[in-house]
Coordinates of C-alpha atoms in Angstrom, one line a residue:
X161 CA -0.1 -0.1 -0.5
X162 CA 2.8 2.2 0.8
X163 CA 4.6 2.1 -2.9
X164 CA 0.9 2.2 -4.4
X165 CA 0.7 5.9 -2.8
X166 CA 4.5 6.8 -3.4
X167 CA 3.7 6.0 -6.7
X168 CA 0.5 8.1 -7.3
X169 CA 2.8 10.8 -5.6
X170 CA 4.8 10.6 -8.2
X171 CA 2.5 10.7 -10.7
X172 CA 1.0 13.7 -9.6
X173 CA 4.3 15.4 -9.4
X174 CA 5.3 13.9 -12.8
X175 CA 2.0 14.9 -14.8
X176 CA 2.1 18.7 -12.2
X177 CA 5.6 19.0 -14.1
X178 CA 4.3 18.2 -17.3
X179 CA 1.5 20.5 -17.7
X180 CA 4.0 23.6 -16.6
X181 CA 5.8 22.1 -19.9
X182 CA 3.2 22.6 -22.2
X183 CA 2.0 26.0 -20.5
X184 CA 5.9 26.9 -21.3
X185 CA 5.6 25.2 -25.0
X186 CA 2.8 27.3 -25.9
X187 CA 3.7 30.5 -25.1
X188 CA 6.1 31.2 -27.6
X189 CA 3.5 30.2 -30.1
X190 CA 0.7 31.7 -29.1
X191 CA 2.2 35.1 -28.0
X192 CA 4.3 34.7 -31.7
X193 CA 0.2 34.4 -33.2
X194 CA -0.5 37.1 -30.9
X195 CA 1.8 39.4 -31.6
X196 CA 1.2 39.4 -35.8
X197 CA -1.9 39.5 -35.4
X198 CA -2.1 42.5 -33.6
X199 CA 0.4 43.7 -37.1
X200 CA -2.5 42.5 -39.3
X201 CA -4.9 44.3 -37.9
X202 CA -3.3 47.6 -36.6
X203 CA -1.5 48.2 -39.9
X204 CA 2.0 47.7 -39.6
X205 CA 2.2 45.0 -42.2
X206 CA 1.6 48.0 -45.1
X207 CA 2.1 46.0 -48.1
X208 CA 0.8 42.8 -49.9
X209 CA 4.5 41.7 -49.2
X210 CA 4.2 41.5 -45.5
X211 CA 1.1 40.6 -45.0
X212 CA 2.1 37.7 -46.9
X213 CA 5.4 36.7 -43.9
X214 CA 2.5 37.7 -41.6
X215 CA 0.3 35.5 -42.7
X216 CA 2.5 32.9 -42.8
X217 CA 3.8 33.3 -39.3
X218 CA 0.8 33.0 -37.8
X219 CA 0.0 29.4 -39.6
X220 CA 3.2 27.8 -39.4
X221 CA 2.7 28.7 -35.3
X222 CA -0.4 27.3 -35.5
X223 CA 0.3 24.5 -37.1
X224 CA 2.8 24.2 -34.7
X225 CA 0.6 24.5 -31.5
X226 CA -1.0 21.9 -33.6
X227 CA 1.5 19.1 -33.6
X228 CA 2.1 19.8 -30.4
X229 CA -1.6 19.3 -29.1
X230 CA -1.5 15.8 -31.9
X231 CA 2.5 14.7 -30.2
X232 CA 0.7 15.1 -26.5
X233 CA -2.7 12.6 -26.9
X234 CA -0.2 10.6 -29.0
X235 CA 1.9 10.3 -25.5
X236 CA -1.4 10.0 -23.6
X237 CA -3.1 7.1 -25.6
X238 CA 0.7 5.2 -26.7
X239 CA 1.0 5.6 -22.1
X240 CA -2.7 3.2 -21.9
X241 CA -1.8 0.2 -23.7
X242 CA -1.5 -3.0 -23.0
X243 CA 2.0 -4.4 -23.8
X244 CA -0.5 -7.7 -25.9
X245 CA -2.2 -4.8 -27.3
X246 CA -2.2 -4.8 -30.7
X247 CA 1.1 -7.5 -31.5
X248 CA 1.6 -8.9 -34.9
X249 CA 3.8 -10.5 -36.5
X250 CA 6.2 -9.3 -39.7
X251 CA 8.2 -8.7 -41.7
X252 CA 11.5 -6.2 -41.1
X253 CA 11.0 -5.5 -44.5
X254 CA 7.9 -4.2 -44.3
X255 CA 8.8 -1.7 -41.4
X256 CA 11.7 -0.5 -43.2
X257 CA 9.3 -0.3 -46.3
X258 CA 6.6 2.4 -45.3
X259 CA 9.1 4.6 -42.6
X260 CA 11.6 5.0 -45.5
X261 CA 9.3 6.0 -48.2
X262 CA 7.6 8.5 -45.5
X263 CA 11.5 10.5 -44.7
X264 CA 11.8 10.3 -48.4
X265 CA 11.5 13.7 -49.9
X266 CA 12.6 14.8 -46.4
X267 CA 16.3 13.4 -46.4
X268 CA 16.4 14.5 -50.2
X269 CA 15.5 18.3 -49.1
X270 CA 18.0 18.7 -46.7
X271 CA 20.6 17.3 -48.7
X272 CA 21.7 14.7 -45.7
X273 CA 23.3 11.3 -46.6
X274 CA 21.1 7.8 -46.0
X275 CA 22.5 4.9 -45.0
X276 CA 21.1 1.9 -44.1
X277 CA 22.9 -1.6 -43.3
X278 CA 21.8 -4.5 -45.7
X279 CA 19.7 -7.1 -43.3
X280 CA 18.6 -9.9 -42.8
X281 CA 14.8 -10.2 -43.5
X282 CA 13.1 -11.6 -40.9
X283 CA 10.1 -11.7 -38.9
X284 CA 9.2 -9.2 -36.0
X285 CA 6.5 -9.8 -33.4
X286 CA 5.2 -6.6 -32.1
X287 CA 2.8 -3.4 -32.6
X288 CA 3.6 -2.9 -35.8
X289 CA 2.3 1.8 -35.8
X290 CA 3.9 1.7 -32.5
X291 CA 7.5 0.2 -33.9
X292 CA 6.5 2.5 -37.3
X293 CA 6.5 5.5 -35.1
X294 CA 9.4 5.3 -32.3
X295 CA 11.5 4.3 -35.6
X296 CA 10.3 7.3 -37.5
X297 CA 10.3 10.0 -34.2
X298 CA 13.7 7.9 -34.2
X299 CA 14.4 9.3 -38.2
X300 CA 13.2 13.2 -37.3
X301 CA 15.5 13.5 -34.1
X302 CA 17.8 12.4 -36.7
X303 CA 17.4 14.4 -39.4
X304 CA 16.5 17.8 -37.3
X305 CA 19.9 17.8 -36.5
X306 CA 22.5 17.3 -38.7
X307 CA 23.2 19.9 -41.1
X308 CA 23.3 19.4 -45.0
X309 CA 25.6 17.4 -46.1
X310 CA 26.1 15.3 -43.3
X311 CA 24.8 11.3 -42.9
X312 CA 21.4 9.5 -41.1
X313 CA 22.5 5.4 -40.4
X314 CA 19.8 2.9 -39.6
X315 CA 21.0 -0.7 -38.3
X316 CA 18.4 -3.1 -38.1
X317 CA 19.4 -6.4 -36.3
X318 CA 19.0 -9.2 -34.3
X319 CA 20.7 -10.0 -31.1
X320 CA 21.1 -11.8 -27.6
X321 CA 16.9 -13.3 -28.6
X322 CA 15.2 -9.7 -29.9
X323 CA 15.1 -7.1 -32.6
X324 CA 17.0 -4.2 -32.8
X325 CA 17.4 -0.8 -34.0
X326 CA 19.9 1.7 -33.8
X327 CA 19.5 5.7 -35.7
X328 CA 23.0 7.7 -36.4
X329 CA 23.1 11.4 -37.0
X330 CA 26.5 13.0 -37.3
X331 CA 26.5 16.3 -36.4
X332 CA 27.5 17.7 -32.1
X333 CA 27.5 15.0 -29.0
X334 CA 25.6 15.6 -26.4
X335 CA 27.1 16.9 -23.2
X336 CA 27.0 13.3 -21.3
X337 CA 25.5 14.6 -17.9
X338 CA 22.4 15.4 -20.1
X339 CA 22.1 11.8 -22.0
X340 CA 19.8 10.1 -19.7
X341 CA 17.4 13.5 -20.0
X342 CA 16.9 13.0 -23.2
X343 CA 13.7 10.8 -22.9
X344 CA 11.6 13.4 -20.5
X345 CA 9.1 15.5 -21.7
X346 CA 9.9 19.6 -23.0
X347 CA 13.6 18.1 -22.5
X348 CA 16.6 20.8 -23.5
X349 CA 19.6 20.5 -23.3
X350 CA 21.7 23.4 -22.4
X351 CA 24.7 22.9 -25.2
X352 CA 22.9 23.4 -29.0
X353 CA 23.4 20.8 -31.6
X354 CA 21.5 22.9 -33.9
X355 CA 22.0 26.3 -35.6
X356 CA 19.5 27.9 -33.7
X357 CA 21.4 27.9 -30.4
X358 CA 18.4 25.7 -29.7
X359 CA 17.7 21.7 -29.3
X360 CA 14.4 20.6 -27.8
X361 CA 13.9 17.2 -27.8
X362 CA 9.7 17.9 -27.3
X363 CA 7.9 14.5 -26.9
X364 CA 8.7 12.7 -29.6
X365 CA 12.3 10.6 -27.7
X366 CA 9.2 10.1 -24.7
X367 CA 7.1 8.3 -26.9
X368 CA 10.0 5.9 -28.4
X369 CA 10.3 4.8 -25.0
X370 CA 6.7 4.2 -24.0
X371 CA 7.0 2.2 -26.7
X372 CA 9.8 0.0 -25.3
X373 CA 8.5 -0.2 -22.0
X374 CA 5.6 -1.7 -24.0
X375 CA 7.2 -4.2 -25.2
X376 CA 9.4 -4.7 -22.3
X377 CA 12.1 -3.3 -24.7
X378 CA 14.6 -0.7 -24.0
X379 CA 16.2 2.4 -25.2
X380 CA 20.0 4.1 -25.3
X381 CA 21.5 6.9 -26.6
X382 CA 25.5 7.0 -26.9
X383 CA 28.0 9.6 -28.3
X384 CA 30.0 8.2 -31.0
X385 CA 33.2 10.3 -32.6
X386 CA 31.4 12.3 -35.2
X387 CA 27.6 12.3 -33.8
X388 CA 25.3 10.8 -31.6
X389 CA 23.1 7.0 -32.0
X390 CA 20.1 5.7 -30.6
X391 CA 19.0 2.5 -30.6
X392 CA 16.0 1.0 -29.3
X393 CA 16.0 -3.0 -27.9
X394 CA 12.2 -5.2 -28.5
X395 CA 12.6 -8.4 -27.0
X396 CA 11.3 -12.1 -29.0
X397 CA 11.5 -14.4 -27.2

């Protein structure tokens, strides 16, 4: 009973922190929308070009808030799932083709070299949609932290009675003291890995960890000589 009460208290504290973090994340786009809307209202945008620019900013910030809400709803949905709820058996190639087709244009637009290993096409037992989302989140994160001309590499493999996927991207490494916190929702690293001075990991990595937990698996991140590698392991025994 004492353990249950302590877990409940921890959950309450965690949810309160999440609400504070979400409120903070919404403040910037809301302020931007308000400022540019007032600019339109009071005629500060006094040319067609400025009007178009102001409208583009408002649309982009609304998209940002929309994506944030969808991510949080998705995280909440995954958090309530059970380990065997939607498991099925499928080939690695089926998973890879679905993911690769989603990122083909994004990789080309960002001039990023994409590399994948020659994997042995085997059957996996897992939740297909959750695995697709977890690996897609890793790839999206890798692309966001890779400069033009950089490399993103994905590897599929079986080892230790499990299915392992790693996603590597070239670029700045992360302070070792911060690696364990990357799975926290909205975590921002102090030392930037991006050109704009912020490295917000949002909700994506938290979702990957939830997916691993549902499958009784694990996630990890490690610095390498010329970049950062993220991984997920799903037991198959």
